[in-house]
Amino acid sequence: NAGVTQTPKFRVLKTGQSMTLLCAQDMNHEYMYWYRQDPGMGLRLIHYSVGEGTTAKGEVPDGYNVSRLKKQNFLLGLESAAPSQTSVYFCASSDGTSGSYNEQFFGPGTRLTVL
Amino acid sequence: AQSVTQLDSHVSVSEGTPVLLRCNYSSSYSPSLFWYVQHPNKGLQLLLKYTSAATLVKGINGFEAEFKKSETSFHLTKPSAHMSDAAEYFCVVSPWGGAAGNKLTFGGGTRVLVKP
């Protein structure tokens, strides 16, 4: 049981390049999330998904797209990277059932630098 | 709407002395509340959670937190700090029962330094 895994762990991009971050979970969770972490700001929600085939915008969605084609995977895409997207990106998942405690399980993070 | 304020961005303690990390929240729903810890260059680990049962919540590694509705607070404490407690701590609020997509709202974090 690996929990939540993220690929890659590190990446350096040039401005304007594109990339996709992959998140996978093996806990059969319905809900999945993408966050970015910047110093002094905690984690901010980019996009989330409440089930296979569904996605929704979070707090800071601009410049990112997501897809949830399979229940266990949640992809985060940057079509044209900008230096402001330099950050650490975390994926998380949760059970999402009614009455749940909303505990989210986090991946190890992806450190992205955009030059 | 919900928000979280961690009142100290940095806390410095000596090994063996008590730790207090302060958190105030606001929520339109009856909230679930969490404390997460992040060690350097690591992911987030759940320390403890409040889920409307007991107001005093015990977590891992000797940490505990008390939910005080009248003060809208959820402060984290530990009686005796250990060097391994040096990390960043996040107070987090979520609407109870799966409302609003279970979205979490994070505080800005408190970085704890433990001096020998």
PDB file of N, CA and C in Angstrom, chain B residues 27-71:
ATOM      1  N   SER B  27     -15.540  29.525  10.547  1.00  0.00           N
ATOM      2  CA  SER B  27     -16.171  28.590   9.621  1.00  0.00           C
ATOM      3  C   SER B  27     -17.679  28.787   9.644  1.00  0.00           C
ATOM      4  N   SER B  28     -18.275  28.721   8.473  1.00  0.00           N
ATOM      5  CA  SER B  28     -19.738  28.822   8.380  1.00  0.00           C
ATOM      6  C   SER B  28     -20.401  27.509   8.755  1.00  0.00           C
ATOM      7  N   TYR B  29     -19.632  26.435   8.726  1.00  0.00           N
ATOM      8  CA  TYR B  29     -20.156  25.121   9.054  1.00  0.00           C
ATOM      9  C   TYR B  29     -19.601  24.687  10.408  1.00  0.00           C
ATOM     10  N   SER B  30     -20.160  23.647  10.978  1.00  0.00           N
ATOM     11  CA  SER B  30     -19.495  22.997  12.100  1.00  0.00           C
ATOM     12  C   SER B  30     -18.222  22.367  11.558  1.00  0.00           C
ATOM     13  N   PRO B  31     -17.089  22.765  12.050  1.00  0.00           N
ATOM     14  CA  PRO B  31     -15.843  22.375  11.366  1.00  0.00           C
ATOM     15  C   PRO B  31     -15.234  21.074  11.871  1.00  0.00           C
ATOM     16  N   SER B  32     -14.456  20.471  10.989  1.00  0.00           N
ATOM     17  CA  SER B  32     -13.418  19.546  11.407  1.00  0.00           C
ATOM     18  C   SER B  32     -12.130  20.357  11.447  1.00  0.00           C
ATOM     19  N   LEU B  33     -11.273  20.051  12.405  1.00  0.00           N
ATOM     20  CA  LEU B  33     -10.016  20.778  12.558  1.00  0.00           C
ATOM     21  C   LEU B  33      -8.862  19.793  12.644  1.00  0.00           C
ATOM     22  N   PHE B  34      -7.748  20.177  12.061  1.00  0.00           N
ATOM     23  CA  PHE B  34      -6.591  19.301  11.988  1.00  0.00           C
ATOM     24  C   PHE B  34      -5.324  20.093  12.295  1.00  0.00           C
ATOM     25  N   TRP B  35      -4.324  19.368  12.781  1.00  0.00           N
ATOM     26  CA  TRP B  35      -2.958  19.862  12.779  1.00  0.00           C
ATOM     27  C   TRP B  35      -2.117  18.886  11.959  1.00  0.00           C
ATOM     28  N   TYR B  36      -1.370  19.461  11.005  1.00  0.00           N
ATOM     29  CA  TYR B  36      -0.428  18.680  10.213  1.00  0.00           C
ATOM     30  C   TYR B  36       0.986  19.174  10.522  1.00  0.00           C
ATOM     31  N   VAL B  37       1.962  18.276  10.396  1.00  0.00           N
ATOM     32  CA  VAL B  37       3.368  18.632  10.570  1.00  0.00           C
ATOM     33  C   VAL B  37       4.109  18.333   9.279  1.00  0.00           C
ATOM     34  N   GLN B  38       5.051  19.211   8.955  1.00  0.00           N
ATOM     35  CA  GLN B  38       5.879  19.008   7.774  1.00  0.00           C
ATOM     36  C   GLN B  38       7.343  19.173   8.166  1.00  0.00           C
ATOM     37  N   HIS B  39       8.074  18.089   8.117  1.00  0.00           N
ATOM     38  CA  HIS B  39       9.514  18.163   8.354  1.00  0.00           C
ATOM     39  C   HIS B  39      10.211  18.627   7.076  1.00  0.00           C
ATOM     40  N   PRO B  40      11.405  19.175   7.200  1.00  0.00           N
ATOM     41  CA  PRO B  40      12.091  19.771   6.040  1.00  0.00           C
ATOM     42  C   PRO B  40      12.135  18.834   4.834  1.00  0.00           C
ATOM     43  N   ASN B  41      11.688  19.366   3.713  1.00  0.00           N
ATOM     44  CA  ASN B  41      11.709  18.639   2.437  1.00  0.00           C
ATOM     45  C   ASN B  41      10.890  17.352   2.465  1.00  0.00           C
ATOM     46  N   LYS B  42       9.870  17.332   3.284  1.00  0.00           N
ATOM     47  CA  LYS B  42       8.994  16.170   3.375  1.00  0.00           C
ATOM     48  C   LYS B  42       7.560  16.581   3.087  1.00  0.00           C
ATOM     49  N   GLY B  43       6.691  15.571   2.955  1.00  0.00           N
ATOM     50  CA  GLY B  43       5.271  15.829   2.801  1.00  0.00           C
ATOM     51  C   GLY B  43       4.622  16.130   4.143  1.00  0.00           C
ATOM     52  N   LEU B  44       3.297  16.237   4.151  1.00  0.00           N
ATOM     53  CA  LEU B  44       2.563  16.569   5.362  1.00  0.00           C
ATOM     54  C   LEU B  44       2.081  15.305   6.061  1.00  0.00           C
ATOM     55  N   GLN B  45       2.209  15.309   7.375  1.00  0.00           N
ATOM     56  CA  GLN B  45       1.774  14.180   8.184  1.00  0.00           C
ATOM     57  C   GLN B  45       0.726  14.663   9.174  1.00  0.00           C
ATOM     58  N   LEU B  46      -0.349  13.919   9.315  1.00  0.00           N
ATOM     59  CA  LEU B  46      -1.404  14.295  10.252  1.00  0.00           C
ATOM     60  C   LEU B  46      -0.946  14.057  11.682  1.00  0.00           C
ATOM     61  N   LEU B  47      -1.044  15.110  12.514  1.00  0.00           N
ATOM     62  CA  LEU B  47      -0.731  14.992  13.939  1.00  0.00           C
ATOM     63  C   LEU B  47      -1.962  14.573  14.735  1.00  0.00           C
ATOM     64  N   LEU B  48      -3.068  15.273  14.482  1.00  0.00           N
ATOM     65  CA  LEU B  48      -4.303  14.991  15.205  1.00  0.00           C
ATOM     66  C   LEU B  48      -5.473  15.667  14.498  1.00  0.00           C
ATOM     67  N   LYS B  49      -6.698  15.254  14.900  1.00  0.00           N
ATOM     68  CA  LYS B  49      -7.886  15.830  14.279  1.00  0.00           C
ATOM     69  C   LYS B  49      -9.003  15.951  15.297  1.00  0.00           C
ATOM     70  N   TYR B  50      -9.811  16.990  15.168  1.00  0.00           N
ATOM     71  CA  TYR B  50     -11.001  17.192  15.969  1.00  0.00           C
ATOM     72  C   TYR B  50     -12.214  16.932  15.093  1.00  0.00           C
ATOM     73  N   THR B  51     -13.123  16.084  15.606  1.00  0.00           N
ATOM     74  CA  THR B  51     -14.251  15.685  14.771  1.00  0.00           C
ATOM     75  C   THR B  51     -15.567  15.743  15.539  1.00  0.00           C
ATOM     76  N   SER B  52     -15.686  16.672  16.483  1.00  0.00           N
ATOM     77  CA  SER B  52     -16.899  16.949  17.265  1.00  0.00           C
ATOM     78  C   SER B  52     -17.155  15.918  18.353  1.00  0.00           C
ATOM     79  N   ALA B  53     -16.193  15.113  18.671  1.00  0.00           N
ATOM     80  CA  ALA B  53     -16.317  14.218  19.819  1.00  0.00           C
ATOM     81  C   ALA B  53     -15.688  14.950  21.023  1.00  0.00           C
ATOM     82  N   ALA B  54     -14.656  14.406  21.621  1.00  0.00           N
ATOM     83  CA  ALA B  54     -14.017  15.053  22.764  1.00  0.00           C
ATOM     84  C   ALA B  54     -13.345  16.348  22.330  1.00  0.00           C
ATOM     85  N   THR B  55     -13.416  17.368  23.185  1.00  0.00           N
ATOM     86  CA  THR B  55     -12.812  18.654  22.823  1.00  0.00           C
ATOM     87  C   THR B  55     -11.303  18.653  23.017  1.00  0.00           C
ATOM     88  N   LEU B  56     -10.786  17.762  23.870  1.00  0.00           N
ATOM     89  CA  LEU B  56      -9.340  17.616  24.030  1.00  0.00           C
ATOM     90  C   LEU B  56      -8.917  16.424  23.178  1.00  0.00           C
ATOM     91  N   VAL B  57      -8.079  16.694  22.212  1.00  0.00           N
ATOM     92  CA  VAL B  57      -7.696  15.676  21.244  1.00  0.00           C
ATOM     93  C   VAL B  57      -6.224  15.319  21.427  1.00  0.00           C
ATOM     94  N   LYS B  58      -5.954  14.048  21.528  1.00  0.00           N
ATOM     95  CA  LYS B  58      -4.563  13.599  21.636  1.00  0.00           C
ATOM     96  C   LYS B  58      -4.084  13.086  20.285  1.00  0.00           C
ATOM     97  N   GLY B  59      -2.837  13.432  19.952  1.00  0.00           N
ATOM     98  CA  GLY B  59      -2.288  13.012  18.682  1.00  0.00           C
ATOM     99  C   GLY B  59      -1.016  12.205  18.851  1.00  0.00           C
ATOM    100  N   ILE B  60      -0.271  12.139  17.772  1.00  0.00           N
ATOM    101  CA  ILE B  60       0.964  11.367  17.813  1.00  0.00           C
ATOM    102  C   ILE B  60       2.090  12.190  18.440  1.00  0.00           C
ATOM    103  N   ASN B  61       3.135  11.504  18.876  1.00  0.00           N
ATOM    104  CA  ASN B  61       4.359  12.154  19.378  1.00  0.00           C
ATOM    105  C   ASN B  61       4.116  13.073  20.571  1.00  0.00           C
ATOM    106  N   GLY B  62       3.085  12.791  21.379  1.00  0.00           N
ATOM    107  CA  GLY B  62       2.854  13.547  22.600  1.00  0.00           C
ATOM    108  C   GLY B  62       2.135  14.875  22.429  1.00  0.00           C
ATOM    109  N   PHE B  63       1.694  15.199  21.231  1.00  0.00           N
ATOM    110  CA  PHE B  63       0.956  16.436  20.990  1.00  0.00           C
ATOM    111  C   PHE B  63      -0.518  16.285  21.354  1.00  0.00           C
ATOM    112  N   GLU B  64      -1.118  17.394  21.767  1.00  0.00           N
ATOM    113  CA  GLU B  64      -2.548  17.429  21.963  1.00  0.00           C
ATOM    114  C   GLU B  64      -3.064  18.829  21.641  1.00  0.00           C
ATOM    115  N   ALA B  65      -4.368  18.917  21.381  1.00  0.00           N
ATOM    116  CA  ALA B  65      -4.984  20.199  21.054  1.00  0.00           C
ATOM    117  C   ALA B  65      -6.354  20.258  21.689  1.00  0.00           C
ATOM    118  N   GLU B  66      -6.777  21.456  22.055  1.00  0.00           N
ATOM    119  CA  GLU B  66      -8.076  21.634  22.680  1.00  0.00           C
ATOM    120  C   GLU B  66      -8.958  22.523  21.816  1.00  0.00           C
ATOM    121  N   PHE B  67     -10.133  22.031  21.482  1.00  0.00           N
ATOM    122  CA  PHE B  67     -11.111  22.791  20.718  1.00  0.00           C
ATOM    123  C   PHE B  67     -11.928  23.645  21.681  1.00  0.00           C
ATOM    124  N   LYS B  68     -11.914  24.964  21.464  1.00  0.00           N
ATOM    125  CA  LYS B  68     -12.706  25.873  22.287  1.00  0.00           C
ATOM    126  C   LYS B  68     -13.608  26.674  21.361  1.00  0.00           C
ATOM    127  N   LYS B  69     -14.868  26.267  21.317  1.00  0.00           N
ATOM    128  CA  LYS B  69     -15.812  26.895  20.389  1.00  0.00           C
ATOM    129  C   LYS B  69     -16.027  28.366  20.729  1.00  0.00           C
ATOM    130  N   SER B  70     -16.110  28.674  22.016  1.00  0.00           N
ATOM    131  CA  SER B  70     -16.386  30.060  22.422  1.00  0.00           C
ATOM    132  C   SER B  70     -15.261  31.007  22.006  1.00  0.00           C
ATOM    133  N   GLU B  71     -14.053  30.471  21.919  1.00  0.00           N
ATOM    134  CA  GLU B  71     -12.902  31.285  21.526  1.00  0.00           C
ATOM    135  C   GLU B  71     -12.496  31.047  20.070  1.00  0.00           C
TER     136      GLU B  71
END
